[in-house]
mmCIF file of C-alpha atoms in Angstrom:
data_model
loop_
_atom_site.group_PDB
_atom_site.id
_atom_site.type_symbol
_atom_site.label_atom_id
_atom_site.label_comp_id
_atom_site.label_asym_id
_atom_site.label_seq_id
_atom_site.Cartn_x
_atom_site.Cartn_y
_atom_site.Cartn_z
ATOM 1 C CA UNK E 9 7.792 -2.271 19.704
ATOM 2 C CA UNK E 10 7.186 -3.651 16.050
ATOM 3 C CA UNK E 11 4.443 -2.291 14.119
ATOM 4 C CA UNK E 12 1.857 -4.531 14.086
ATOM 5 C CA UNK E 13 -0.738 -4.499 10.776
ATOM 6 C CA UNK E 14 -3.385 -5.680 9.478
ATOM 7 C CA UNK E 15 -4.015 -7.061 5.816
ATOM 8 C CA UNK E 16 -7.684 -6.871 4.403
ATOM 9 C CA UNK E 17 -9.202 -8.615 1.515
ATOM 10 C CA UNK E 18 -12.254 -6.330 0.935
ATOM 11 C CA UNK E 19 -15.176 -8.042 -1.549
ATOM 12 C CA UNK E 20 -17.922 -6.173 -3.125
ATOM 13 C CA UNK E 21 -20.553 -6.910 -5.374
ATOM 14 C CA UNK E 22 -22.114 -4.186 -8.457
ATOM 15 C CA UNK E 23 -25.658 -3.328 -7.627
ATOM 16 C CA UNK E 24 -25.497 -1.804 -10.785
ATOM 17 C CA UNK E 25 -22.968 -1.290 -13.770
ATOM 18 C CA UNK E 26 -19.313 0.590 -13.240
ATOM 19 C CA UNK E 27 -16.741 1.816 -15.319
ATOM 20 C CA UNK E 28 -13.502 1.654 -13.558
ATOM 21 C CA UNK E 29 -10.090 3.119 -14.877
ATOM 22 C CA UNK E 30 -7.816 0.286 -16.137
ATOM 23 C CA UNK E 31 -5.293 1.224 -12.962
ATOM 24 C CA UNK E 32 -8.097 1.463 -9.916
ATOM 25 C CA UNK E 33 -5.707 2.603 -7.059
ATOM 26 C CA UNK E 34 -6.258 6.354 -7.163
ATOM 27 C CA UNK E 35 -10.131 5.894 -7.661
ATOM 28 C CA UNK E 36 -10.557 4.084 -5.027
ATOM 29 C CA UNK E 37 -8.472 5.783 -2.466
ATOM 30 C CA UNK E 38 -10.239 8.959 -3.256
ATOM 31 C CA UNK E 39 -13.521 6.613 -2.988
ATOM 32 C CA UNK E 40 -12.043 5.689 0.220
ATOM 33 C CA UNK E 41 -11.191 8.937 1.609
ATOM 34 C CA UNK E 42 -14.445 11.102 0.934
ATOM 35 C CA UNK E 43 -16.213 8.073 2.308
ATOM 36 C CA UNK E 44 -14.097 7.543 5.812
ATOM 37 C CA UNK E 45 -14.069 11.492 6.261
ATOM 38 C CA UNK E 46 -17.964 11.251 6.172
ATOM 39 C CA UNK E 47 -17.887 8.138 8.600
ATOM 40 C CA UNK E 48 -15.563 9.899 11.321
ATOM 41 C CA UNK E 49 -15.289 13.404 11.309
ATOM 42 C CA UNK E 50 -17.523 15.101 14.211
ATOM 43 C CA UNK E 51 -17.022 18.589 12.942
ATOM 44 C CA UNK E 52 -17.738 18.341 9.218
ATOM 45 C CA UNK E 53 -17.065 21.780 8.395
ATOM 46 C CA UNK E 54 -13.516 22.070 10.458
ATOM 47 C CA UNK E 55 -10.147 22.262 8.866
ATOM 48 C CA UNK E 56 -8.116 18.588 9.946
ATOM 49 C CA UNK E 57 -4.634 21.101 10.889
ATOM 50 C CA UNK E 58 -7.081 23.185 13.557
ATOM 51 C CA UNK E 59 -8.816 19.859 14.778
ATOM 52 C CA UNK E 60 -8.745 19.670 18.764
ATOM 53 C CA UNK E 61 -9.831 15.998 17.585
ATOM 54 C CA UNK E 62 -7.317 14.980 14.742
ATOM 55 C CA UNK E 63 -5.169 12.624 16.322
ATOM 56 C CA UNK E 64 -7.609 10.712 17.756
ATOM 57 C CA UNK E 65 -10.451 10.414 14.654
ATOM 58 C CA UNK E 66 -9.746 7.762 11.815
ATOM 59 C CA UNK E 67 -9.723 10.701 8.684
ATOM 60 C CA UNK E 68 -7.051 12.785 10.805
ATOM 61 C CA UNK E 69 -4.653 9.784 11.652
ATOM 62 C CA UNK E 70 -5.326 7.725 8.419
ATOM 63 C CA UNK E 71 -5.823 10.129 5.598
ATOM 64 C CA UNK E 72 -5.307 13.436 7.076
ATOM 65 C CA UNK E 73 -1.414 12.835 7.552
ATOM 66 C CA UNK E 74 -0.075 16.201 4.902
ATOM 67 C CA UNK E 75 -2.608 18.621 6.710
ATOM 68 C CA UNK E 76 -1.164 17.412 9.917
ATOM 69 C CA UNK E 77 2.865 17.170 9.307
ATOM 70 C CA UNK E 78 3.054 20.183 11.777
ATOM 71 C CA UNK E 79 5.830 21.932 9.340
ATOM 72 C CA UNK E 80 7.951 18.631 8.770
ATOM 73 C CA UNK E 81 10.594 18.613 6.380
ATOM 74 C CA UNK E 82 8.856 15.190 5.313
ATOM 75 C CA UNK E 83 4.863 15.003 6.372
ATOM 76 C CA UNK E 84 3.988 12.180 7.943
ATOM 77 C CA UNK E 85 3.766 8.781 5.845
ATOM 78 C CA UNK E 86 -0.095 7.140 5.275
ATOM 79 C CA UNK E 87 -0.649 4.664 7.752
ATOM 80 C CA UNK E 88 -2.480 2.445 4.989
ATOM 81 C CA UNK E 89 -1.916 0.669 1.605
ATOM 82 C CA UNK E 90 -5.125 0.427 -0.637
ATOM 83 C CA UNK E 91 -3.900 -1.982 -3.649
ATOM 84 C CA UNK E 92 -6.505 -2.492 -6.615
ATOM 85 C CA UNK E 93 -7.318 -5.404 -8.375
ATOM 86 C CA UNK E 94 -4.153 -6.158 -10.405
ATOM 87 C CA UNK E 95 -6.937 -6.607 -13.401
ATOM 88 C CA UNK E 96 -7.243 -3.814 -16.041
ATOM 89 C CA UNK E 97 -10.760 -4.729 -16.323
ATOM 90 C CA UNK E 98 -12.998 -1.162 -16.874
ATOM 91 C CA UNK E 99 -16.651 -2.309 -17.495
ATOM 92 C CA UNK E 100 -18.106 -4.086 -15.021
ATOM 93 C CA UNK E 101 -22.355 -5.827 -15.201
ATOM 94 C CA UNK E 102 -24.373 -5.579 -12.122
ATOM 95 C CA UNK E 103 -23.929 -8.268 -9.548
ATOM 96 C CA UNK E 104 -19.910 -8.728 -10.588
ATOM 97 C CA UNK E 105 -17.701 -8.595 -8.000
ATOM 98 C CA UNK E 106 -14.572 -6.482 -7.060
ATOM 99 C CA UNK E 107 -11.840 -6.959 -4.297
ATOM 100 C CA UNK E 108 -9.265 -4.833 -3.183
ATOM 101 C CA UNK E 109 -6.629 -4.713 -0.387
ATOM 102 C CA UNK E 110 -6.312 -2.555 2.513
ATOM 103 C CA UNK E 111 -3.434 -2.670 4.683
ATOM 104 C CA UNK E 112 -3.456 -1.149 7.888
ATOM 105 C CA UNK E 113 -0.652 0.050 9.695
ATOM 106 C CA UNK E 114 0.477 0.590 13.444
ATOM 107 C CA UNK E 115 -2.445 2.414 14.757
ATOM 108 C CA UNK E 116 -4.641 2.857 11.377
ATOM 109 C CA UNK E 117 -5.253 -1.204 12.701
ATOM 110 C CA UNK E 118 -7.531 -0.202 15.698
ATOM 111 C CA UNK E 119 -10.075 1.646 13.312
ATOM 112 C CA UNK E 120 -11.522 -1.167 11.526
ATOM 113 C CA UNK E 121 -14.906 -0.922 12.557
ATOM 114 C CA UNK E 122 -14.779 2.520 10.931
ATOM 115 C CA UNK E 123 -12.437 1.145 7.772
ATOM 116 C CA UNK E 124 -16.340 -1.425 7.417
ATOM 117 C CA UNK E 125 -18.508 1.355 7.442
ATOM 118 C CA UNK E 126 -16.134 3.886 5.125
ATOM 119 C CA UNK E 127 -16.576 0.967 2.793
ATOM 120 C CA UNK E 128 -20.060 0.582 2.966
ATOM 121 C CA UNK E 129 -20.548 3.915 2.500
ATOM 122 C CA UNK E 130 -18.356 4.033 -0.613
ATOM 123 C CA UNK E 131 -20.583 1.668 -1.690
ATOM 124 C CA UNK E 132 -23.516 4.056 -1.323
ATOM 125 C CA UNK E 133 -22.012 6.700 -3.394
ATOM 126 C CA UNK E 134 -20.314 4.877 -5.940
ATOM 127 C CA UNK E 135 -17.187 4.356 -7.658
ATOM 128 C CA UNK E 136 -15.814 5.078 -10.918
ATOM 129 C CA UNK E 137 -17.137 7.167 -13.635
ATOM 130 C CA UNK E 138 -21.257 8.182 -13.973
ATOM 131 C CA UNK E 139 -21.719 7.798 -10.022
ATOM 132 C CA UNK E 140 -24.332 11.019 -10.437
ATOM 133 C CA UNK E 141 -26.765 9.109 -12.309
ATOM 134 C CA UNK E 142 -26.087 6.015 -9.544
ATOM 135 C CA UNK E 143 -23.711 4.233 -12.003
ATOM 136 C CA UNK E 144 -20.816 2.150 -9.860
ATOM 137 C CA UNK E 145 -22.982 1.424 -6.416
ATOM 138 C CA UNK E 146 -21.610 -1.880 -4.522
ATOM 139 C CA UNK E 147 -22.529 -4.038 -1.506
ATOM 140 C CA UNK E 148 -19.983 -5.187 0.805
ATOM 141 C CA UNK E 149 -19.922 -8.657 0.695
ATOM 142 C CA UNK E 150 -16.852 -9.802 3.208
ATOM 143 C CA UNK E 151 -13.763 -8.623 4.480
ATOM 144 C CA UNK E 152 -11.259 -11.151 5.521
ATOM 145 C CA UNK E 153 -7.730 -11.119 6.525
ATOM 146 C CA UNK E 154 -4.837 -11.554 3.925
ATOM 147 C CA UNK E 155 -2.151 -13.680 4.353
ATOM 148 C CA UNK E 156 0.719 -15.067 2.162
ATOM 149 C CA UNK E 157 1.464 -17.973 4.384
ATOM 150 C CA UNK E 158 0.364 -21.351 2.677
ATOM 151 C CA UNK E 159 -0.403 -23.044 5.940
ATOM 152 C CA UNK E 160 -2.359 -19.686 7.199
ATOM 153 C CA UNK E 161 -5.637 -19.355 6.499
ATOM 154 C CA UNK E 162 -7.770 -16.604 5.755
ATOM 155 C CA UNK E 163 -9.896 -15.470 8.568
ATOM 156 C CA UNK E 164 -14.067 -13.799 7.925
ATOM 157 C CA UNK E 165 -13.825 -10.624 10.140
ATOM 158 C CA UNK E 166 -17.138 -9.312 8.183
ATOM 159 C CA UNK E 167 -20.049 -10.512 6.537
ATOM 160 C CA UNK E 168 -22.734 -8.495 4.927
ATOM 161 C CA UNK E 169 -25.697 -11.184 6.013
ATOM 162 C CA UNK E 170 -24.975 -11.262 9.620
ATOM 163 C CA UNK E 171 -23.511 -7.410 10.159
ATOM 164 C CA UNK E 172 -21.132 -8.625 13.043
ATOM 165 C CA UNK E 173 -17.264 -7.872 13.022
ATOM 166 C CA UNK E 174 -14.807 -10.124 14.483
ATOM 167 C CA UNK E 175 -11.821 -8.207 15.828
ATOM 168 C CA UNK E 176 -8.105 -10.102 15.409
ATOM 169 C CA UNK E 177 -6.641 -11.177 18.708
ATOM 170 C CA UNK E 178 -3.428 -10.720 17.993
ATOM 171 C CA UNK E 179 -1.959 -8.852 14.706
ATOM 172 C CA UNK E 180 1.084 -9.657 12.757
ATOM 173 C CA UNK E 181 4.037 -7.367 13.307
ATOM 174 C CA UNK E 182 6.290 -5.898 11.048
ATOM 175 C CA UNK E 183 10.132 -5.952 11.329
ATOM 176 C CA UNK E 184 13.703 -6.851 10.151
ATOM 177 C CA UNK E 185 13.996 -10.269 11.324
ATOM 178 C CA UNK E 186 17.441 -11.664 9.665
ATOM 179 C CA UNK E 187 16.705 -14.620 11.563
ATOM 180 C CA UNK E 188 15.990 -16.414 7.874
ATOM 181 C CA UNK E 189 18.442 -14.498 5.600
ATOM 182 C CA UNK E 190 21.785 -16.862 5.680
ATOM 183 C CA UNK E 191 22.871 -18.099 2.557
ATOM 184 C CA UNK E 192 20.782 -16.089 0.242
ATOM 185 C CA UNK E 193 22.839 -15.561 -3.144
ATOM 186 C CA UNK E 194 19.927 -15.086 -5.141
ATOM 187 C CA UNK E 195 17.547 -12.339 -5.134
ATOM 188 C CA UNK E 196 14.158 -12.117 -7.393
ATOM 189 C CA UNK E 197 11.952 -8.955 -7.229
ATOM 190 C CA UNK E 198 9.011 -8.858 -9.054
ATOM 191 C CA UNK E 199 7.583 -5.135 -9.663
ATOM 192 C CA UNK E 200 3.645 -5.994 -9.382
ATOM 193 C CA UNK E 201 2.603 -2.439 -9.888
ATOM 194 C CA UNK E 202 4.490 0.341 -11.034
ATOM 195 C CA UNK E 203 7.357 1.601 -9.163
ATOM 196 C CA UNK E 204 8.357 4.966 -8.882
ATOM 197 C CA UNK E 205 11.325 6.297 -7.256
ATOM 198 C CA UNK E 206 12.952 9.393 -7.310
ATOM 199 C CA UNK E 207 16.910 10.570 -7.139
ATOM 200 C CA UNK E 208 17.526 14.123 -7.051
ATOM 201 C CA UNK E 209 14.420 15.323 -8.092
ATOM 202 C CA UNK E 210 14.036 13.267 -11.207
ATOM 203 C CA UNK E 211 11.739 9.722 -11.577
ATOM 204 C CA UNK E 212 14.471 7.106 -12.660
ATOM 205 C CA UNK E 213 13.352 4.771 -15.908
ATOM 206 C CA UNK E 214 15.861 2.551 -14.847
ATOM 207 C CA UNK E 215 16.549 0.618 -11.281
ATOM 208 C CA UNK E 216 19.909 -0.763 -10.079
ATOM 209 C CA UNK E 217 20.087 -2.667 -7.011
ATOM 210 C CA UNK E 218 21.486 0.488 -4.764
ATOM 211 C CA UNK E 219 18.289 2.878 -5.642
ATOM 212 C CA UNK E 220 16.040 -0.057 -4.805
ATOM 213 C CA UNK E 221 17.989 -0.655 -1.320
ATOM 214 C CA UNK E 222 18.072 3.384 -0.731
ATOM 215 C CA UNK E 223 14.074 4.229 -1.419
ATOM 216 C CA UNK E 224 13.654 0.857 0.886
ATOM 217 C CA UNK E 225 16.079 2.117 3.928
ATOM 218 C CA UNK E 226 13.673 6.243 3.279
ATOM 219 C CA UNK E 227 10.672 4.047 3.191
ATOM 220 C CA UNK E 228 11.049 1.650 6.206
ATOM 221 C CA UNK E 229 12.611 4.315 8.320
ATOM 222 C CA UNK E 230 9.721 6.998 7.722
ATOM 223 C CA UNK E 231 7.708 3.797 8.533
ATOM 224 C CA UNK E 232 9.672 3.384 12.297
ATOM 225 C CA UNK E 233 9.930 7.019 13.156
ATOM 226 C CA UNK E 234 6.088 7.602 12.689
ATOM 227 C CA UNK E 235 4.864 4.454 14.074
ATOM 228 C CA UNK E 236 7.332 1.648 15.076
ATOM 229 C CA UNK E 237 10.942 1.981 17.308
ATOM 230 C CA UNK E 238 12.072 5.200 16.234
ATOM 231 C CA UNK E 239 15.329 5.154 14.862
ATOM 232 C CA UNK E 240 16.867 2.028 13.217
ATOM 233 C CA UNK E 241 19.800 0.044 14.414
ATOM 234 C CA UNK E 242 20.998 -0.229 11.207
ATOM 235 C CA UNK E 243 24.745 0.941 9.671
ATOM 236 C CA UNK E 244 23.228 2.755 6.829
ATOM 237 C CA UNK E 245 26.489 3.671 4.990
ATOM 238 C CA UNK E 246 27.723 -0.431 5.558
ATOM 239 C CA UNK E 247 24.624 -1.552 3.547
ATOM 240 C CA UNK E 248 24.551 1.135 0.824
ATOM 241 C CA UNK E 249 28.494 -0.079 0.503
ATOM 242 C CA UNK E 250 27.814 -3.716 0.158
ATOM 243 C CA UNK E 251 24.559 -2.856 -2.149
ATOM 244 C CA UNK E 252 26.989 -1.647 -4.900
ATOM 245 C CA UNK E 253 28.730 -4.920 -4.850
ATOM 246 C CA UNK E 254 25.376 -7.005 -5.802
ATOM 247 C CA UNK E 255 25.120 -7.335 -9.232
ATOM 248 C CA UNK E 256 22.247 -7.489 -11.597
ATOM 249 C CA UNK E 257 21.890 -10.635 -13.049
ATOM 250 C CA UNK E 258 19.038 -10.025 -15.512
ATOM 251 C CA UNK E 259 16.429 -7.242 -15.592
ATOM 252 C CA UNK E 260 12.951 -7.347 -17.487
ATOM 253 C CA UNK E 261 10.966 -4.162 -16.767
ATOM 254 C CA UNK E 262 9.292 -1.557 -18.699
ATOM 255 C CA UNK E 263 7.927 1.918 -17.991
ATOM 256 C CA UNK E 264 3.940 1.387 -17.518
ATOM 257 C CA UNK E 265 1.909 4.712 -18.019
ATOM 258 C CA UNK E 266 -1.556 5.463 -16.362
ATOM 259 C CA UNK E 267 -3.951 8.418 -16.665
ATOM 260 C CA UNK E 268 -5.632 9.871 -12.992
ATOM 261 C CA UNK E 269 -7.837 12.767 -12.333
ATOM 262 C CA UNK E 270 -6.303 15.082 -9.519
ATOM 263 C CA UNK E 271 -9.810 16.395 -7.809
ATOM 264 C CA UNK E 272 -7.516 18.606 -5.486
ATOM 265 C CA UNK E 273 -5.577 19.979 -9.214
ATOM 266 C CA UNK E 274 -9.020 19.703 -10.848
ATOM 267 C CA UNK E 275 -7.321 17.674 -14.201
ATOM 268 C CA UNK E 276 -6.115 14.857 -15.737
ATOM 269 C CA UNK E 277 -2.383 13.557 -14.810
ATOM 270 C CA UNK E 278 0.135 10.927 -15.953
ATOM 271 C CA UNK E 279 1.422 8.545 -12.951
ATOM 272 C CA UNK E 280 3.564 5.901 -14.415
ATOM 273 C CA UNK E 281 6.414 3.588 -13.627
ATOM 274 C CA UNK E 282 8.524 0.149 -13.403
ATOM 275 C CA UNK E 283 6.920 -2.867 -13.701
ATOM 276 C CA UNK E 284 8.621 -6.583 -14.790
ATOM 277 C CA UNK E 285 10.902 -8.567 -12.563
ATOM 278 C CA UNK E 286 14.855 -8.471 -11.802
ATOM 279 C CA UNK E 287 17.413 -10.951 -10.829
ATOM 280 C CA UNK E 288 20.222 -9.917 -8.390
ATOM 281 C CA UNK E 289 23.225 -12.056 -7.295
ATOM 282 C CA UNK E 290 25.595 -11.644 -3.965
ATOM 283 C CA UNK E 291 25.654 -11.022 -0.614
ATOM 284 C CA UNK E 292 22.016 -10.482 -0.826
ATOM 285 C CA UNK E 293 21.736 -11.850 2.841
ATOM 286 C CA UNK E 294 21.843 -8.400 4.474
ATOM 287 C CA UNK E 295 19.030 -7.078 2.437
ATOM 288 C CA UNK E 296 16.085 -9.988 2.326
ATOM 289 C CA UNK E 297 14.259 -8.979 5.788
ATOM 290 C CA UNK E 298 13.948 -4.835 4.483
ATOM 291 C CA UNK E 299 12.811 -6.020 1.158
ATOM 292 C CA UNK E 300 10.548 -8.360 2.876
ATOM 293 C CA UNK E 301 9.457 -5.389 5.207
ATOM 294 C CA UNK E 302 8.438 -3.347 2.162
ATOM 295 C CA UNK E 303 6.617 -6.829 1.044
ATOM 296 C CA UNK E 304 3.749 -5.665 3.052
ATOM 297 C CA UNK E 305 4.325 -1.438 2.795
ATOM 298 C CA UNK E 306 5.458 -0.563 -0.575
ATOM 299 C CA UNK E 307 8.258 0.946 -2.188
ATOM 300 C CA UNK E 308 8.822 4.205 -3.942
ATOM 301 C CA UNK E 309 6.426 7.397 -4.325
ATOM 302 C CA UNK E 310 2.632 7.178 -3.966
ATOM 303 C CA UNK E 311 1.932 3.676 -2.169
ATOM 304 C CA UNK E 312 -0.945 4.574 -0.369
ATOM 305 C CA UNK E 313 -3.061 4.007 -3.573
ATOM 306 C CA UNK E 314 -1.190 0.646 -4.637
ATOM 307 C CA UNK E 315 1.844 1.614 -7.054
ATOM 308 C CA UNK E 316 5.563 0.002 -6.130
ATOM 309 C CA UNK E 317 3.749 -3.024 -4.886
ATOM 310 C CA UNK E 318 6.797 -5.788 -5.025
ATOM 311 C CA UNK E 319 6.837 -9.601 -4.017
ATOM 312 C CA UNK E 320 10.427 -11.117 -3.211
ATOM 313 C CA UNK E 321 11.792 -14.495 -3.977
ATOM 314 C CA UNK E 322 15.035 -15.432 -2.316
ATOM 315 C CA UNK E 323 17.544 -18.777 -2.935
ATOM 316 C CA UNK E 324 19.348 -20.077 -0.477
ATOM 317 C CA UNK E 325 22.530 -21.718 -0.919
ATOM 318 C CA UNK E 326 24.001 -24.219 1.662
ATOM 319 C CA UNK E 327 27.161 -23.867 0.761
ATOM 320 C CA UNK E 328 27.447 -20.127 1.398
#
């Protein structure tokens, strides 16, 4: 079965002023964690690995997923994408608003009356820097569904004057439909927010078409194994073969630093990586429905707080 998800536009409103950092994915994951783990967790005080009740609570499955890898060579990937405002925008008045994006993944999608009141709750506490003397409080305004469809339309699952929530009858799924992908010469990928991938150990400053297809075959896979069809039906070695015959056509990308603060390392720490766009010509066929897979997941290291974000463009050529 295809792992169906769920794509939320989350709106909030300053009850009073915030200062955000200029890249808002790590504050507001940690936001979002704290908050959630407050909202679900029965036992406050018990450890998530020693949890009779992980697998079934929203922290454990959604957050939880390194405490509970169970000794895996590879712990268990986030079932969620939180991506910040693309905005660098750090002061913020009372009554402006903020929205973010939550996606939620396989069964991360059947929490979403908890995802409402995690959110609420980060609300109450605050967000950003000076939250001890009440500085970045919000209101949840709405939460509707995100879609990148033009003849879609988004649908209001929440609204803060009414308090009801409207729960999707059907989701999207996620898979590798190639059902679309004849003919496609041309290949754009736009690298929203930075990308990071590594290859033996070391963060690469520069992308060629066969790293990007490689950290999308770990990333979709993990994806399956975890919470889709298992193993893919796909001839790995073929497509890393007929990746190094697509060539780059042009490539306009630059190495895009932020600063975090680590509360489980208790300091500061540099995150950075690719952003710009690149142009790819071949047989690019083969490739469009992973790359539009990772569309909605991610790509690279640390996408559960919005970096490798991507958004694909493909040409089609009739006479292919």
């Amino acid at each position: 079965m295809a792992i169906e998800y769920i794509s939320l536009n989350i709106l909030c409103r300053f009850s009073t002023p915030a200062f955000l950092p200029t890249f808002k994915g790590s504050t507001l994951r940690g936001a979002f964690g704290h908050a959630l783990k407050k909202v679900a967790c029965a036992l406050k005080n018990q450890e998530c690995q020693s949890c009779l009740l992980a697998k079934s609570c929203a922290y454990g499955l959604i957050f939880a997923t390194e405490k509970l890898s169970g000794g895996r060579m590879s712990a268990r990937p986030h079932p969620y994408v939180l991506n910040p405002p693309v905005t660098e925008q750090q002061q913020y008045k009372q009554n402006e608003n903020l929205t973010f994006n939550l996606v939620l993944l396989g069964p991360a999608a059947s929490f979403l009356p908890h995802i409402v009141y995690a959110v609420e709750e980060m609300g109450k506490t605050g967000v950003g820097s000076g939250t001890k003397t009440g500085d970045g409080r919000f209101d949840l305004q709405a939460i509707s569904t995100s879609t990148d469809a033009s003849k879609e339309k988004p649908v209001v699952l929440y609204e803060e004057r009414n308090k009801t929530l409207q729960t999707p009858l059907q989701l999207p799924r996620l898979d590798l439909d190639d059902s679309k992908a004849d003919g496609v010469r041309e290949l754009a990928i736009n690298l929203v927010t930075p990308l990071r991938i590594k290859e033996e150990n070391r963060l690469q400053g520069q992308i060629s078409f066969l790293s990007l297809t490689r950290a999308a075959l770990r990333r979709v896979t993990l994806m399956e194994e975890h919470y889709g069809n298992g193993e893919l039906k796909l001839d790995y070695q073929d497509l890393i073969q007929q990746a190094l015959a697509i060539q780059t056509s042009s490539q306009n990308v630059r190495w895009h630093e932020y600063k975090r603060y680590s509360n489980r390392q208790k300091q500061s720490m540099l995150f950075g990586g690719l952003t710009g766009r690149m142009h790819f010509q071949g047989n690019l066929s083969p490739f469009l429905p992973l790359f539009n897979y990772c569309r909605h997941i991610n790509l690279g290291k640390q996408t559960a707080f919005g970096l490798g974000k991507i958004r694909v463009t493909a040409l089609q050529h009739a006479d292919s």
